[in-house]
N, CA, C and O atoms as a Tinker XYZ file with bonds, in Angstrom:
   364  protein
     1  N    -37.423000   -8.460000   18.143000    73     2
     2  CA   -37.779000   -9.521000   19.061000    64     1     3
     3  C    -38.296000   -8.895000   20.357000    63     2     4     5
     4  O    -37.540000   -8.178000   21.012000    81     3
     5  N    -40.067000   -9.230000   20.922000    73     3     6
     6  CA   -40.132000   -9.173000   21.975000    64     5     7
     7  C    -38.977000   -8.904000   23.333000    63     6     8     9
     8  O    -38.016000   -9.673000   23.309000    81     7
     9  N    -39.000000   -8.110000   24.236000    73     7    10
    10  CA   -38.168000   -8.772000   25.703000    64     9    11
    11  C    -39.099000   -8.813000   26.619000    63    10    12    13
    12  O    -40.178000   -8.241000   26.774000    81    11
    13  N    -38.472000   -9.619000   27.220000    73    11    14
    14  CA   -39.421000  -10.121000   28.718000    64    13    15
    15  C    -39.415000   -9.009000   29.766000    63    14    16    17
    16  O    -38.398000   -8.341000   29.947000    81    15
    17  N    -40.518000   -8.806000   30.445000    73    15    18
    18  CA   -40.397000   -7.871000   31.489000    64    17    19
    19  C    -39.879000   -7.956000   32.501000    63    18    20    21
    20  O    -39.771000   -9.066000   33.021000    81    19
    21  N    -39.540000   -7.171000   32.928000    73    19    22
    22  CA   -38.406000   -7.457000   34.612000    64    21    23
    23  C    -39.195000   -7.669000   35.581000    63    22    24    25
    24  O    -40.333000   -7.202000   35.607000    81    23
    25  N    -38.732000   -8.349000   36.444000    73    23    26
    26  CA   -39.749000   -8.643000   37.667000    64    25    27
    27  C    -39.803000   -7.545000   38.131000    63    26    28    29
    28  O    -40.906000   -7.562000   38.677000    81    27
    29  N    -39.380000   -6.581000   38.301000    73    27    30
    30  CA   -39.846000   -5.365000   38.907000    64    29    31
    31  C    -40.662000   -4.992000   38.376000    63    30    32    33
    32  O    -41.269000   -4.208000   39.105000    81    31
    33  N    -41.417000   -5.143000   36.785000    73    31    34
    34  CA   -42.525000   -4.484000   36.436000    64    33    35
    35  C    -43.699000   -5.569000   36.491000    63    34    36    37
    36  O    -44.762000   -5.518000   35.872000    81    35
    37  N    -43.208000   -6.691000   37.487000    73    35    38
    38  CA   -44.624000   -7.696000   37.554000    64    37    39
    39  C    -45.006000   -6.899000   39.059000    63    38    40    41
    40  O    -44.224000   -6.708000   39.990000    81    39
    41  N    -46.541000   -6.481000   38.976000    73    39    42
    42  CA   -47.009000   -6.118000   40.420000    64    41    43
    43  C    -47.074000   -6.946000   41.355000    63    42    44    45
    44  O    -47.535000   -8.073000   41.172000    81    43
    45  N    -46.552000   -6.464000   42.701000    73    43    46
    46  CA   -46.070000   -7.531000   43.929000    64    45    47
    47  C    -47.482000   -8.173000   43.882000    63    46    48    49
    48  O    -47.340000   -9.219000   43.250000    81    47
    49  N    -48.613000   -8.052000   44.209000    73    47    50
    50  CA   -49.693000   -8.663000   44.171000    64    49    51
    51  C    -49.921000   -9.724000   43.281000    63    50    52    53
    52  O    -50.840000  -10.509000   43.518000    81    51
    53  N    -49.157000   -9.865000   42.215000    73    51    54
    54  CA   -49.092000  -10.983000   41.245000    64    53    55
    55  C    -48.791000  -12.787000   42.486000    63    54    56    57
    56  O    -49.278000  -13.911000   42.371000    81    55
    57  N    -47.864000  -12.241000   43.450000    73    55    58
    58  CA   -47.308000  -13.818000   43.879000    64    57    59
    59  C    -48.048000  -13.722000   45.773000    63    58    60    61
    60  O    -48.615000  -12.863000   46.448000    81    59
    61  N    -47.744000  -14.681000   45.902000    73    59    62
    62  CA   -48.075000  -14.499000   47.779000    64    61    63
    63  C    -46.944000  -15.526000   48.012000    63    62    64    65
    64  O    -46.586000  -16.482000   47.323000    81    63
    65  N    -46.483000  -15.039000   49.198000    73    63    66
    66  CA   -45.130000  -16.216000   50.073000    64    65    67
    67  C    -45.800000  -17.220000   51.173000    63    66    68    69
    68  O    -46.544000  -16.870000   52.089000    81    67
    69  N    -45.462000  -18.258000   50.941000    73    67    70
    70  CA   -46.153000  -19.437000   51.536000    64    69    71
    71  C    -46.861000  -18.965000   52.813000    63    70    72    73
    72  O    -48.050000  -19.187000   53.040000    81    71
    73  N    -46.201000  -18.432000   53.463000    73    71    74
    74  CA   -47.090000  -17.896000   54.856000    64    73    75
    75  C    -48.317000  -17.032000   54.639000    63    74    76    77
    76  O    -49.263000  -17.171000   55.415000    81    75
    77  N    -48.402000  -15.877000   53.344000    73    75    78
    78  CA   -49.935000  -15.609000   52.688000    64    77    79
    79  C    -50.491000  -16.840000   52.401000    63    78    80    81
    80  O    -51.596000  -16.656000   52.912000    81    79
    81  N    -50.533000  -17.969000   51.953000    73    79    82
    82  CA   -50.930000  -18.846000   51.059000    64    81    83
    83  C    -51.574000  -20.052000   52.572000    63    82    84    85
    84  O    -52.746000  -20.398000   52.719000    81    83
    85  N    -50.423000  -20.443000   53.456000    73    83    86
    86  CA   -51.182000  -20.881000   55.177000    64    85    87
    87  C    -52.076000  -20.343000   55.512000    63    86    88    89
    88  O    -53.150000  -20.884000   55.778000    81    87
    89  N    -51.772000  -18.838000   55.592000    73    87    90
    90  CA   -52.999000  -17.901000   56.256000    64    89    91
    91  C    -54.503000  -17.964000   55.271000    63    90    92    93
    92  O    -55.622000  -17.649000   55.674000    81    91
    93  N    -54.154000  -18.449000   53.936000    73    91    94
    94  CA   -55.007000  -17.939000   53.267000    64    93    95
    95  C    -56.267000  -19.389000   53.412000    63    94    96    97
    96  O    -57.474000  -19.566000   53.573000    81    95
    97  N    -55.256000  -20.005000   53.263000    73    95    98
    98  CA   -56.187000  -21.594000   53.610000    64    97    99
    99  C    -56.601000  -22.357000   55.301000    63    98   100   101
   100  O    -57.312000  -23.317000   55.599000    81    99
   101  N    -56.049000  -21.719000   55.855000    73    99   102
   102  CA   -56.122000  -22.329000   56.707000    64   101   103
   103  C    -55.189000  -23.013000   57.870000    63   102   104   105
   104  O    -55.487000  -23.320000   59.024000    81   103
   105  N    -53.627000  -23.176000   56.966000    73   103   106
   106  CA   -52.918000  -24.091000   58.103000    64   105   107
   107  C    -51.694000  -23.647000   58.635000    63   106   108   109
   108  O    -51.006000  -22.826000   58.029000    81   107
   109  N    -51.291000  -24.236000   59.971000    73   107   110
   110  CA   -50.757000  -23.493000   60.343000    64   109   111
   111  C    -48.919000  -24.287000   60.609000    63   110   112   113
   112  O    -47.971000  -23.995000   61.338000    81   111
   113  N    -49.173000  -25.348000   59.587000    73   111   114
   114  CA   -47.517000  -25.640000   59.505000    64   113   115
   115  C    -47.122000  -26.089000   58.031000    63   114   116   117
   116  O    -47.624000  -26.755000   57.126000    81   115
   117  N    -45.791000  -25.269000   58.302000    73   115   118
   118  CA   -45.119000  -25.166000   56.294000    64   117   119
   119  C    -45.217000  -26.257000   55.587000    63   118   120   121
   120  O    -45.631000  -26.291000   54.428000    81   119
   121  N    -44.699000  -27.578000   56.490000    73   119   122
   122  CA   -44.596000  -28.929000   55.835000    64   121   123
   123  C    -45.799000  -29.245000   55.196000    63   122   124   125
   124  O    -45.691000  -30.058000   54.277000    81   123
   125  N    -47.128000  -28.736000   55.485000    73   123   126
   126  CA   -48.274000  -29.209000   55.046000    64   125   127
   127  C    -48.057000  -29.040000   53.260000    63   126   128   129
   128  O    -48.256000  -29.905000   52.408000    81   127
   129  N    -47.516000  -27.414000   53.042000    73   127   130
   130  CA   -47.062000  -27.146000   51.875000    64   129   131
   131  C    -45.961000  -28.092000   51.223000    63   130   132   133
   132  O    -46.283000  -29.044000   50.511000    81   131
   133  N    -44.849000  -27.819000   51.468000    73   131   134
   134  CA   -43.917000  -28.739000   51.025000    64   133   135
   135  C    -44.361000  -30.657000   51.076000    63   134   136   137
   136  O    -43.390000  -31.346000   50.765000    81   135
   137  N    -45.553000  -31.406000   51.394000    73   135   138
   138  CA   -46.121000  -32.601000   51.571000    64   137   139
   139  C    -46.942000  -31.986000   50.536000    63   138   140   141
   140  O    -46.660000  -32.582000   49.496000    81   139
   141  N    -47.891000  -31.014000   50.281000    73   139   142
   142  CA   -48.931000  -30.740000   48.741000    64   141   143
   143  C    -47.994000  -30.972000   47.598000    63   142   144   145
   144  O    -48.179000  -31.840000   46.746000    81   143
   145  N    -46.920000  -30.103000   47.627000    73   143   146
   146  CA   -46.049000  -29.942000   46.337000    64   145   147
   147  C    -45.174000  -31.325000   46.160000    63   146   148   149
   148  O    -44.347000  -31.316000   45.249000    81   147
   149  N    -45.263000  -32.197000   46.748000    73   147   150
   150  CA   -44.378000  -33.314000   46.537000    64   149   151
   151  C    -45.494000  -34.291000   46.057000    63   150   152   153
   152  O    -45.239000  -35.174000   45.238000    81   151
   153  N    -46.577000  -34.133000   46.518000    73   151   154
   154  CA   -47.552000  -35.010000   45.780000    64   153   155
   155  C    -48.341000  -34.349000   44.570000    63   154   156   157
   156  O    -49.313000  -34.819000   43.979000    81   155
   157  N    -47.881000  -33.501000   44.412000    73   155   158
   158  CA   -48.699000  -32.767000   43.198000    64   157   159
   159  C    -50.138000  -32.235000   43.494000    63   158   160   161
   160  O    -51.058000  -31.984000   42.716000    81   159
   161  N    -50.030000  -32.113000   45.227000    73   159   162
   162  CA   -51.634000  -31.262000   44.759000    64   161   163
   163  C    -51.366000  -29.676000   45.540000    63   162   164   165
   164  O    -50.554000  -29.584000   46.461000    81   163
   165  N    -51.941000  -28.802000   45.177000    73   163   166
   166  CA   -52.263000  -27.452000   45.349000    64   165   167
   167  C    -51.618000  -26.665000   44.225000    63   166   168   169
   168  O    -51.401000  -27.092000   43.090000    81   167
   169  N    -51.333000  -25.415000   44.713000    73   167   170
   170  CA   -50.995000  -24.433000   43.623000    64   169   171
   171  C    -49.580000  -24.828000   43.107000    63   170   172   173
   172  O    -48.870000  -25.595000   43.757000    81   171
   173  N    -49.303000  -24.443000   42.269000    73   171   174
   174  CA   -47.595000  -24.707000   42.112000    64   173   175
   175  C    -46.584000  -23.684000   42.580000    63   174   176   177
   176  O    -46.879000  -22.492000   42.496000    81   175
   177  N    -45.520000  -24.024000   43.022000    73   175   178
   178  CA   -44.457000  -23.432000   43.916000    64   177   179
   179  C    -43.464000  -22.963000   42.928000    63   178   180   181
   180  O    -42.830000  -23.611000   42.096000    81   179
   181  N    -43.464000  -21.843000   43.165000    73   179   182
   182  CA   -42.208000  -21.344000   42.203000    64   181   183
   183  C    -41.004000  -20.742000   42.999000    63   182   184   185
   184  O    -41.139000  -19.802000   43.782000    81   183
   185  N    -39.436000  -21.560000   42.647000    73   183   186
   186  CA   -38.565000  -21.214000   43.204000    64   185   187
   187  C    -38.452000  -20.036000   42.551000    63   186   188   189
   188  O    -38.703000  -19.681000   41.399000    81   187
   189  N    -37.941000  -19.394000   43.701000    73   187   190
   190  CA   -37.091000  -17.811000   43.043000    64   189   191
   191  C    -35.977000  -17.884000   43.215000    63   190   192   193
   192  O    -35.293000  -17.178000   42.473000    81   191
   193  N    -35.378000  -18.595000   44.066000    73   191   194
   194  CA   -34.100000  -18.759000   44.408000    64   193   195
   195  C    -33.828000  -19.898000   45.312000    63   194   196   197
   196  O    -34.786000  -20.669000   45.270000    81   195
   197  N    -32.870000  -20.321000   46.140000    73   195   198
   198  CA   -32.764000  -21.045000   47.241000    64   197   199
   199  C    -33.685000  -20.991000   48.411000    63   198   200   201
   200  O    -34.270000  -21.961000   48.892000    81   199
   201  N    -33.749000  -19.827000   48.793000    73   199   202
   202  CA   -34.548000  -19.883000   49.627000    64   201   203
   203  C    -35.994000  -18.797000   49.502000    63   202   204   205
   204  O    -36.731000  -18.564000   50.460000    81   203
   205  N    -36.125000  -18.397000   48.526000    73   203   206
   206  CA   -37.772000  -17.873000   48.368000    64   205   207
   207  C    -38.311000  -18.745000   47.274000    63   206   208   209
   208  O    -37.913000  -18.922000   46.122000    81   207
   209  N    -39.524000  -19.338000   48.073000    73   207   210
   210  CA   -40.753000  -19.314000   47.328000    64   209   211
   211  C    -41.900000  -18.654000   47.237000    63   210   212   213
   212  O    -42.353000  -17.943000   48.133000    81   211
   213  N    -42.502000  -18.889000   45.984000    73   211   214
   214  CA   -43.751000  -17.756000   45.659000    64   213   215
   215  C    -44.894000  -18.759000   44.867000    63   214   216   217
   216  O    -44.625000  -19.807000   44.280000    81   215
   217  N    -46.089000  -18.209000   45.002000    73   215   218
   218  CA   -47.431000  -18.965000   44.693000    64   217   219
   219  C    -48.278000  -17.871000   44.132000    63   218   220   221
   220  O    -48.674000  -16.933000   44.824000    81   219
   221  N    -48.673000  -18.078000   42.270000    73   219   222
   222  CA   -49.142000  -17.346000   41.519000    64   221   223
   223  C    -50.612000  -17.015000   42.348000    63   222   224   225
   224  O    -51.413000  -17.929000   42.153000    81   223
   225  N    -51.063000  -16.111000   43.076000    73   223   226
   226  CA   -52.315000  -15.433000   43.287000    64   225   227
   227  C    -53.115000  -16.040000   42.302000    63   226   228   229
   228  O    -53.998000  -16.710000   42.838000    81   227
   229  N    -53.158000  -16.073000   41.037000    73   227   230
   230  CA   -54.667000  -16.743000   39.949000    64   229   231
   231  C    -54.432000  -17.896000   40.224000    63   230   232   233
   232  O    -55.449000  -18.581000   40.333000    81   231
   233  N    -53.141000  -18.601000   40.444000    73   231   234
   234  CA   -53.651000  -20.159000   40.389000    64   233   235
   235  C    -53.517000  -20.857000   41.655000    63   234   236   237
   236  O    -53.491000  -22.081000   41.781000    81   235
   237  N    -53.402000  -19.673000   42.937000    73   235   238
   238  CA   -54.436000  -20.081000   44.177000    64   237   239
   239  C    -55.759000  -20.094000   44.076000    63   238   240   241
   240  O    -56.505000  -20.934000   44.578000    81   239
   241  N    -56.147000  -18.921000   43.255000    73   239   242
   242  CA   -57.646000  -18.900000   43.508000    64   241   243
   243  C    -58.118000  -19.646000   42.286000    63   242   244   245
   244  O    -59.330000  -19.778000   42.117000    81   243
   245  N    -57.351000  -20.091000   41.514000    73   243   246
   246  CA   -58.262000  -21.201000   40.269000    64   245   247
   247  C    -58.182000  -22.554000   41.094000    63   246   248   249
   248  O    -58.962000  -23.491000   40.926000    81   247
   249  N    -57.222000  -22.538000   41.934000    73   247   250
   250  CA   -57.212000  -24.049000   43.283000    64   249   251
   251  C    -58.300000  -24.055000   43.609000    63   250   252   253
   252  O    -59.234000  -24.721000   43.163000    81   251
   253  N    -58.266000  -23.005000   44.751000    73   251   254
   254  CA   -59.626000  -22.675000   45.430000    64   253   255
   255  C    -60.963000  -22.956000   44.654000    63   254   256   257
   256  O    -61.883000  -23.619000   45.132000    81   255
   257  N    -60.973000  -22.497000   43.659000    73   255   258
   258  CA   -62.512000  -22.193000   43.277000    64   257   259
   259  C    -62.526000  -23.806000   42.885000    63   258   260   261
   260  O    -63.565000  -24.319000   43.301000    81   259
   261  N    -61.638000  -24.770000   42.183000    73   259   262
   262  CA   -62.070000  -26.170000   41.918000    64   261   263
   263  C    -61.537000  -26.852000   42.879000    63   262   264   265
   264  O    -60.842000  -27.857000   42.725000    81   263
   265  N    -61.726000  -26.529000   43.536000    73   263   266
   266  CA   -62.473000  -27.796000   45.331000    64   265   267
   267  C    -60.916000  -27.709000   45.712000    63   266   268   269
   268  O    -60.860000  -28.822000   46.235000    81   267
   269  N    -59.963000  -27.345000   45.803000    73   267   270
   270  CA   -58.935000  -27.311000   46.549000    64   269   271
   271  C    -58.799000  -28.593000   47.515000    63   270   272   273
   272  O    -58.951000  -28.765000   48.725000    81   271
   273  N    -58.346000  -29.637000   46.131000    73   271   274
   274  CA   -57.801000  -30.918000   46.665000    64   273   275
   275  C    -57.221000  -30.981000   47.810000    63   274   276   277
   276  O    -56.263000  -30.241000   48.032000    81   275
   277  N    -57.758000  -32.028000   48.931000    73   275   278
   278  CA   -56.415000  -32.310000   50.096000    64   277   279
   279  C    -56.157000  -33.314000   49.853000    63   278   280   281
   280  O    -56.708000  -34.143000   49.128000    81   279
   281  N    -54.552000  -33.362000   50.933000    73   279   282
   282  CA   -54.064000  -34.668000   51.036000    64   281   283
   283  C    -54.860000  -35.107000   51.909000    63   282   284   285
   284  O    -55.638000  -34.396000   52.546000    81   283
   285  N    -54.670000  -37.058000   52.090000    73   283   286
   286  CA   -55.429000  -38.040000   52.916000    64   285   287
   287  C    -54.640000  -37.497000   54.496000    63   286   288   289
   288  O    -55.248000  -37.618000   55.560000    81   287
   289  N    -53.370000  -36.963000   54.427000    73   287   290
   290  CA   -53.043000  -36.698000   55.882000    64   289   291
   291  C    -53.774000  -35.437000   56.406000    63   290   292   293
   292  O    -54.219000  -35.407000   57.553000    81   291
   293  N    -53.903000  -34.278000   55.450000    73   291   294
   294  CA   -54.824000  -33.329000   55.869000    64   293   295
   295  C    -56.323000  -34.314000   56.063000    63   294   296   297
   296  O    -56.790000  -34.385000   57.200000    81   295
   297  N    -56.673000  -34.678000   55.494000    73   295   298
   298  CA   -58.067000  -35.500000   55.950000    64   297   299
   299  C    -58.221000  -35.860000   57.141000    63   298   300   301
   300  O    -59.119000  -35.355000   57.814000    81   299
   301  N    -57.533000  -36.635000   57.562000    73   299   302
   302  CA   -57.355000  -37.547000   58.886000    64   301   303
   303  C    -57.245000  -36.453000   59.863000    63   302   304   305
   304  O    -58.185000  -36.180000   60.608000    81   303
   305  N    -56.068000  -35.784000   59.885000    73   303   306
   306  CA   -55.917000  -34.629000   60.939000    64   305   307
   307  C    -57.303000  -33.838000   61.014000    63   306   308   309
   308  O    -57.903000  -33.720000   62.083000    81   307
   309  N    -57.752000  -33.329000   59.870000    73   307   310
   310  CA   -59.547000  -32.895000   60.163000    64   309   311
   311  C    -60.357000  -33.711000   60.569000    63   310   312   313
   312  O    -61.374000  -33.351000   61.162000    81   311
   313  N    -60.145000  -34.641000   60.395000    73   311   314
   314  CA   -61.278000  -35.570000   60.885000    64   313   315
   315  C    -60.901000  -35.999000   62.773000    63   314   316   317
   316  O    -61.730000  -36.044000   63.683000    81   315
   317  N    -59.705000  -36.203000   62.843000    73   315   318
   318  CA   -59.533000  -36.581000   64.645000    64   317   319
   319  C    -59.952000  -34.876000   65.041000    63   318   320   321
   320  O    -61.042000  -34.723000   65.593000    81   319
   321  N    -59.337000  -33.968000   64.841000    73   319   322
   322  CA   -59.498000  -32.732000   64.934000    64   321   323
   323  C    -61.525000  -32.238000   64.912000    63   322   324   325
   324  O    -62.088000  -31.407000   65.625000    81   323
   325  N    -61.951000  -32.867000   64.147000    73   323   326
   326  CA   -63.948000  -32.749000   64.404000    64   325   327
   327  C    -64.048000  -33.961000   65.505000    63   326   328   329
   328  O    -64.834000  -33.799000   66.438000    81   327
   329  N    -63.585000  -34.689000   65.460000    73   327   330
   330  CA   -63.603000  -35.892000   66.169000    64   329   331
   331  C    -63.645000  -35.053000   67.992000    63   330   332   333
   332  O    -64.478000  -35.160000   68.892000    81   331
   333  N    -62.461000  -34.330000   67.912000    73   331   334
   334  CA   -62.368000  -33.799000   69.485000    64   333   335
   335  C    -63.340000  -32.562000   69.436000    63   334   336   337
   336  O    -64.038000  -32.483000   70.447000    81   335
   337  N    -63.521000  -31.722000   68.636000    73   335   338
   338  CA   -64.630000  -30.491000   68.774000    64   337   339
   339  C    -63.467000  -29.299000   68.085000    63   338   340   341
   340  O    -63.685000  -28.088000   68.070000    81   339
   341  N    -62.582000  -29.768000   67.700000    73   339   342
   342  CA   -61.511000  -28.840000   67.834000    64   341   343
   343  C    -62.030000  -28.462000   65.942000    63   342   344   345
   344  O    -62.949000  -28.819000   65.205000    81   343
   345  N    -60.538000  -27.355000   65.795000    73   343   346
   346  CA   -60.328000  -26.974000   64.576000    64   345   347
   347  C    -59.069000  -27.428000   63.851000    63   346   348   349
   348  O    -58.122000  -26.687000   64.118000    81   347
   349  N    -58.682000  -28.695000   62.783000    73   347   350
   350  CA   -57.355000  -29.064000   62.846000    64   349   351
   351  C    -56.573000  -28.188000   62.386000    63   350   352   353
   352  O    -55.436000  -28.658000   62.340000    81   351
   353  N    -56.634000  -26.784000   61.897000    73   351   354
   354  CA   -56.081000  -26.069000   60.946000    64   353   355
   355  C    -55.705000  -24.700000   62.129000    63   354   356   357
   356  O    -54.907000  -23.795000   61.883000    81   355
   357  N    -56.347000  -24.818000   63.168000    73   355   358
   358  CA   -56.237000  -23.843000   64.181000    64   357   359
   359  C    -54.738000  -23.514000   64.498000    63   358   360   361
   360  O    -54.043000  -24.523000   64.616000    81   359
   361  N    -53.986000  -22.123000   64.689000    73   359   362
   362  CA   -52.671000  -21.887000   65.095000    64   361   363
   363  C    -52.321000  -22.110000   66.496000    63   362   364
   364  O    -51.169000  -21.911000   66.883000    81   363
């Protein structure tokens, strides 16, 4: 019988921690994440434990590459945010 590999032999580059995954898109508060994953849109969140989460690198960038759904509250906030000249995603 097959065994599964240990996470030590998955390369760290395999996952990114939500704060790679902000930086990577754009925003600059967590809840935006935890509000995607409760509605089912962006990458999927994988608990590791209580308190780490991790986000598969391929299926950020398979997000990304097919139009990286937003929520209607990310909408709005971009839109008052062009509305003033500003950037809504700005830190």
């Amino acid at each position: 019988m097959p065994t599964t590999p240990h996470a030590t032999a998955i390369p760290r580059d395999a996952t990114m921690t939500p704060e790679e995954l902000m930086e990577l898109v754009g925003i600059a508060d967590r809840s935006t994440l935890w509000h995607w994953n409760r509605k089912g849109i962006g990458p999927t969140k994988y608990a590791i434990d209580r308190r780490t989460t991790r986000y598969s690198r391929s299926e950020v960038r398979a997000w990304l590459l097919a139009g990286a759904k937003r929520t209607p509250r990310d909408q709005a906030t971009a839109s008052k945010a062009s509305a003033k000249g500003g950037d809504a995603h700005a830190g």
